[in-house]
């Protein structure tokens, strides 16, 4: 098992179900599940963990909620960076970087640089990310290279497409887990999950824990994967 990807869904519903004052309390609780998932991957020697942190569709949320999410992320980066370095964890934020909030850009650059030498676990925070938009980015990038004479159209292969993805150099996930009770991918790693095993869980993200990861991996281990052959 090299790579687990997670769609972290259910923070707002968890806050409402627990009659909390604001949905932001659900997002804060969800951050604890992120820590548990990172630690589980370290304990089980999983090399890559991709987390659907903020989708392009999430931009439609209220300014208040988005600002609250940025604040939680800033606090988490401040609090967790040293621990990530000590544990050998590297973190990268992958997505449409032109949309990253100014408030976060320096913080993101700082945590990426400080954790860059981590080799035990590589965490990808999919941020301002959309799988379809990533494919559009690839198409435009390769079209520009053809136009500039850097490559021929016949040079475009599966490998050249993969090399142009935001996730270049990261293996495709064997497992995708979605919390929250919905059975859809929501524009997550559209290209990379062609042969991933999908697990849709009824648990809301703040209630997600190590036992859910254990269950999914056990089920995965029982699957005979033939990749369409």
Short mmCIF file of C-alpha atoms in Angstrom, two decimals:
data_model
loop_
_atom_site.label_atom_id
_atom_site.label_comp_id
_atom_site.label_asym_id
_atom_site.label_seq_id
_atom_site.Cartn_x
_atom_site.Cartn_y
_atom_site.Cartn_z
CA UNK A 1 0.00 0.00 0.00
CA UNK A 2 1.63 3.21 -1.20
CA UNK A 3 -1.08 5.82 -1.45
CA UNK A 4 -4.40 6.50 0.29
CA UNK A 5 -6.60 9.41 -0.78
CA UNK A 6 -9.43 10.75 1.36
CA UNK A 7 -12.44 12.95 0.61
CA UNK A 8 -13.07 14.53 4.01
CA UNK A 9 -16.82 15.18 4.03
CA UNK A 10 -19.21 15.92 6.87
CA UNK A 11 -17.73 18.66 9.06
CA UNK A 12 -20.70 21.00 8.73
CA UNK A 13 -23.30 18.27 9.23
CA UNK A 14 -21.42 17.03 12.27
CA UNK A 15 -21.57 20.51 13.81
CA UNK A 16 -25.31 20.79 13.08
CA UNK A 17 -26.04 17.29 14.38
CA UNK A 18 -24.23 18.12 17.62
CA UNK A 19 -26.06 21.46 17.91
CA UNK A 20 -22.84 23.44 18.01
CA UNK A 21 -22.87 27.22 17.74
CA UNK A 22 -21.08 27.42 14.38
CA UNK A 23 -20.09 25.07 11.57
CA UNK A 24 -16.49 26.12 12.19
CA UNK A 25 -16.49 23.93 15.28
CA UNK A 26 -17.06 20.99 12.93
CA UNK A 27 -14.06 22.01 10.83
CA UNK A 28 -11.90 22.27 13.97
CA UNK A 29 -13.00 18.81 15.08
CA UNK A 30 -12.28 17.52 11.58
CA UNK A 31 -8.67 18.69 11.93
CA UNK A 32 -8.26 16.07 14.67
CA UNK A 33 -9.22 13.35 12.19
CA UNK A 34 -6.51 14.65 9.85
CA UNK A 35 -3.93 14.19 12.62
CA UNK A 36 -5.19 10.65 13.30
CA UNK A 37 -4.96 9.77 9.60
CA UNK A 38 -1.42 11.09 9.32
CA UNK A 39 -0.33 9.14 12.39
CA UNK A 40 -2.01 5.97 11.11
CA UNK A 41 -0.14 6.27 7.80
CA UNK A 42 3.14 6.72 9.66
CA UNK A 43 2.45 3.71 11.87
CA UNK A 44 1.51 1.56 8.87
CA UNK A 45 4.30 2.78 6.57
CA UNK A 46 1.99 4.27 3.94
CA UNK A 47 4.14 6.66 1.89
CA UNK A 48 1.50 8.98 0.40
CA UNK A 49 -1.69 10.51 1.80
CA UNK A 50 -3.83 12.86 -0.29
CA UNK A 51 -6.49 14.89 1.50
CA UNK A 52 -9.26 16.79 -0.29
CA UNK A 53 -8.79 19.94 1.76
CA UNK A 54 -10.68 22.55 -0.28
CA UNK A 55 -12.30 22.07 -3.68
CA UNK A 56 -12.89 24.72 -6.31
CA UNK A 57 -16.60 24.17 -5.72
CA UNK A 58 -16.10 25.12 -2.06
CA UNK A 59 -15.44 28.67 -3.25
CA UNK A 60 -19.23 29.09 -3.37
CA UNK A 61 -19.42 28.94 0.43
CA UNK A 62 -19.92 32.09 2.51
CA UNK A 63 -17.01 34.45 3.03
CA UNK A 64 -17.39 33.90 6.77
CA UNK A 65 -16.95 30.13 6.47
CA UNK A 66 -14.05 30.42 4.02
CA UNK A 67 -12.28 32.91 6.29
CA UNK A 68 -12.84 30.56 9.21
CA UNK A 69 -11.31 27.67 7.28
CA UNK A 70 -8.26 29.81 6.41
CA UNK A 71 -7.88 30.69 10.08
CA UNK A 72 -8.00 27.03 11.14
CA UNK A 73 -5.39 26.17 8.50
CA UNK A 74 -3.07 28.97 9.65
CA UNK A 75 -3.34 27.78 13.26
CA UNK A 76 -2.75 24.16 12.24
CA UNK A 77 0.36 25.08 10.23
CA UNK A 78 1.75 27.04 13.19
CA UNK A 79 1.04 24.26 15.67
CA UNK A 80 1.96 21.19 13.63
CA UNK A 81 4.95 22.14 11.44
CA UNK A 82 7.62 21.19 13.98
CA UNK A 83 5.89 17.87 14.70
CA UNK A 84 5.69 17.11 10.97
CA UNK A 85 9.41 17.76 10.59
CA UNK A 86 10.22 15.59 13.60
CA UNK A 87 8.06 12.72 12.27
CA UNK A 88 9.58 12.87 8.78
CA UNK A 89 6.42 14.13 7.09
CA UNK A 90 6.51 16.39 4.05
CA UNK A 91 3.46 18.37 2.99
CA UNK A 92 2.57 19.98 -0.32
CA UNK A 93 -0.49 22.01 -1.28
CA UNK A 94 -1.60 21.01 -4.79
CA UNK A 95 -4.21 22.83 -6.85
CA UNK A 96 -4.74 26.08 -8.72
CA UNK A 97 -2.09 28.17 -6.99
CA UNK A 98 -3.31 31.36 -8.66
CA UNK A 99 -6.36 31.17 -6.38
CA UNK A 100 -4.54 30.58 -3.08
CA UNK A 101 -5.57 33.27 -0.54
CA UNK A 102 -2.88 35.86 0.19
CA UNK A 103 -3.34 35.14 3.89
CA UNK A 104 -2.10 31.59 3.36
CA UNK A 105 0.53 31.87 0.62
CA UNK A 106 3.48 32.64 2.91
CA UNK A 107 2.33 30.05 5.46
CA UNK A 108 2.04 27.40 2.75
CA UNK A 109 5.46 28.28 1.35
CA UNK A 110 6.93 28.09 4.86
CA UNK A 111 5.51 24.67 5.77
CA UNK A 112 6.36 23.20 2.35
CA UNK A 113 9.96 24.38 2.61
CA UNK A 114 10.42 23.36 6.23
CA UNK A 115 9.03 19.84 5.69
CA UNK A 116 10.57 19.29 2.25
CA UNK A 117 13.12 16.73 3.45
CA UNK A 118 10.53 14.46 5.08
CA UNK A 119 10.63 10.98 3.56
CA UNK A 120 8.46 8.80 5.82
CA UNK A 121 5.13 10.22 4.62
CA UNK A 122 4.26 12.63 1.82
CA UNK A 123 1.00 14.47 2.47
CA UNK A 124 -0.76 16.17 -0.42
CA UNK A 125 -3.29 18.79 0.68
CA UNK A 126 -5.50 19.17 -2.38
CA UNK A 127 -6.29 22.87 -2.07
CA UNK A 128 -8.36 24.92 -4.53
CA UNK A 129 -8.37 21.65 -6.40
CA UNK A 130 -10.67 20.19 -9.04
CA UNK A 131 -9.95 17.06 -11.07
CA UNK A 132 -11.59 18.37 -14.25
CA UNK A 133 -9.79 21.69 -13.95
CA UNK A 134 -6.51 19.81 -13.50
CA UNK A 135 -7.11 18.03 -16.81
CA UNK A 136 -7.86 21.38 -18.51
CA UNK A 137 -4.55 22.65 -17.09
CA UNK A 138 -2.76 19.65 -18.64
CA UNK A 139 -4.42 20.16 -22.04
CA UNK A 140 -3.45 23.84 -22.13
CA UNK A 141 0.10 23.08 -21.00
CA UNK A 142 0.66 20.43 -23.66
CA UNK A 143 -1.03 22.56 -26.35
CA UNK A 144 1.37 25.41 -25.53
CA UNK A 145 4.36 23.06 -25.84
CA UNK A 146 3.15 21.87 -29.26
CA UNK A 147 2.57 25.46 -30.38
CA UNK A 148 6.06 26.47 -29.23
CA UNK A 149 7.61 23.51 -31.04
CA UNK A 150 8.88 21.89 -27.84
CA UNK A 151 7.01 18.65 -28.57
CA UNK A 152 4.99 17.14 -31.43
CA UNK A 153 1.35 16.18 -31.00
CA UNK A 154 2.43 12.57 -31.58
CA UNK A 155 4.67 12.88 -28.51
CA UNK A 156 1.64 13.20 -26.22
CA UNK A 157 1.20 9.93 -24.37
CA UNK A 158 -0.22 8.73 -21.09
CA UNK A 159 3.16 9.40 -19.52
CA UNK A 160 3.41 12.99 -20.77
CA UNK A 161 -0.09 13.67 -19.46
CA UNK A 162 0.84 12.26 -16.05
CA UNK A 163 3.99 14.39 -16.00
CA UNK A 164 1.88 17.52 -16.51
CA UNK A 165 -0.61 16.84 -13.71
CA UNK A 166 -0.46 18.79 -10.45
CA UNK A 167 0.25 15.37 -8.89
CA UNK A 168 3.22 14.56 -11.14
CA UNK A 169 5.71 12.14 -9.53
CA UNK A 170 3.08 10.89 -7.06
CA UNK A 171 1.78 7.33 -7.57
CA UNK A 172 -1.93 6.89 -8.20
CA UNK A 173 -3.89 6.00 -5.05
CA UNK A 174 -4.76 2.37 -4.47
CA UNK A 175 -7.59 3.40 -2.15
CA UNK A 176 -9.97 6.36 -2.11
CA UNK A 177 -12.05 6.80 1.04
CA UNK A 178 -14.98 9.19 1.27
CA UNK A 179 -16.59 9.98 4.60
CA UNK A 180 -20.00 11.62 4.95
CA UNK A 181 -22.37 9.05 3.46
CA UNK A 182 -22.37 10.12 -0.20
CA UNK A 183 -21.24 7.80 -3.01
CA UNK A 184 -19.59 10.19 -5.44
CA UNK A 185 -16.12 11.45 -6.23
CA UNK A 186 -16.93 15.18 -6.33
CA UNK A 187 -14.27 16.09 -8.90
CA UNK A 188 -11.43 14.52 -6.88
CA UNK A 189 -8.36 13.06 -8.64
CA UNK A 190 -10.43 12.40 -11.77
CA UNK A 191 -7.51 11.17 -13.86
CA UNK A 192 -5.55 9.42 -11.13
CA UNK A 193 -8.33 7.19 -9.74
CA UNK A 194 -9.08 5.15 -12.87
CA UNK A 195 -8.14 1.92 -11.07
CA UNK A 196 -8.50 2.94 -7.43
CA UNK A 197 -10.70 0.98 -5.05
CA UNK A 198 -13.44 3.23 -3.67
CA UNK A 199 -14.82 3.09 -0.14
CA UNK A 200 -17.82 5.25 0.77
CA UNK A 201 -18.42 5.47 4.52
CA UNK A 202 -21.48 6.67 6.42
CA UNK A 203 -19.34 8.22 9.15
CA UNK A 204 -18.98 12.01 9.19
CA UNK A 205 -15.40 13.23 8.95
CA UNK A 206 -14.98 14.44 12.58
CA UNK A 207 -15.92 10.92 13.74
CA UNK A 208 -13.47 9.24 11.34
CA UNK A 209 -10.66 7.37 13.09
CA UNK A 210 -8.03 4.67 12.79
CA UNK A 211 -10.57 1.84 12.87
CA UNK A 212 -12.12 3.08 9.62
CA UNK A 213 -8.72 3.05 7.93
CA UNK A 214 -8.06 -0.45 9.24
CA UNK A 215 -11.40 -1.69 7.91
CA UNK A 216 -10.86 -0.20 4.45
CA UNK A 217 -7.36 -1.64 4.14
CA UNK A 218 -8.56 -5.09 5.25
CA UNK A 219 -11.24 -5.02 2.56
CA UNK A 220 -8.71 -3.80 0.01
CA UNK A 221 -6.39 -6.68 0.84
CA UNK A 222 -9.18 -9.12 -0.04
CA UNK A 223 -9.69 -7.64 -3.52
CA UNK A 224 -7.99 -9.24 -6.51
CA UNK A 225 -7.00 -6.30 -8.69
CA UNK A 226 -6.54 -7.03 -12.41
CA UNK A 227 -6.53 -3.47 -13.79
CA UNK A 228 -9.00 -4.35 -16.55
CA UNK A 229 -7.05 -7.36 -17.80
#
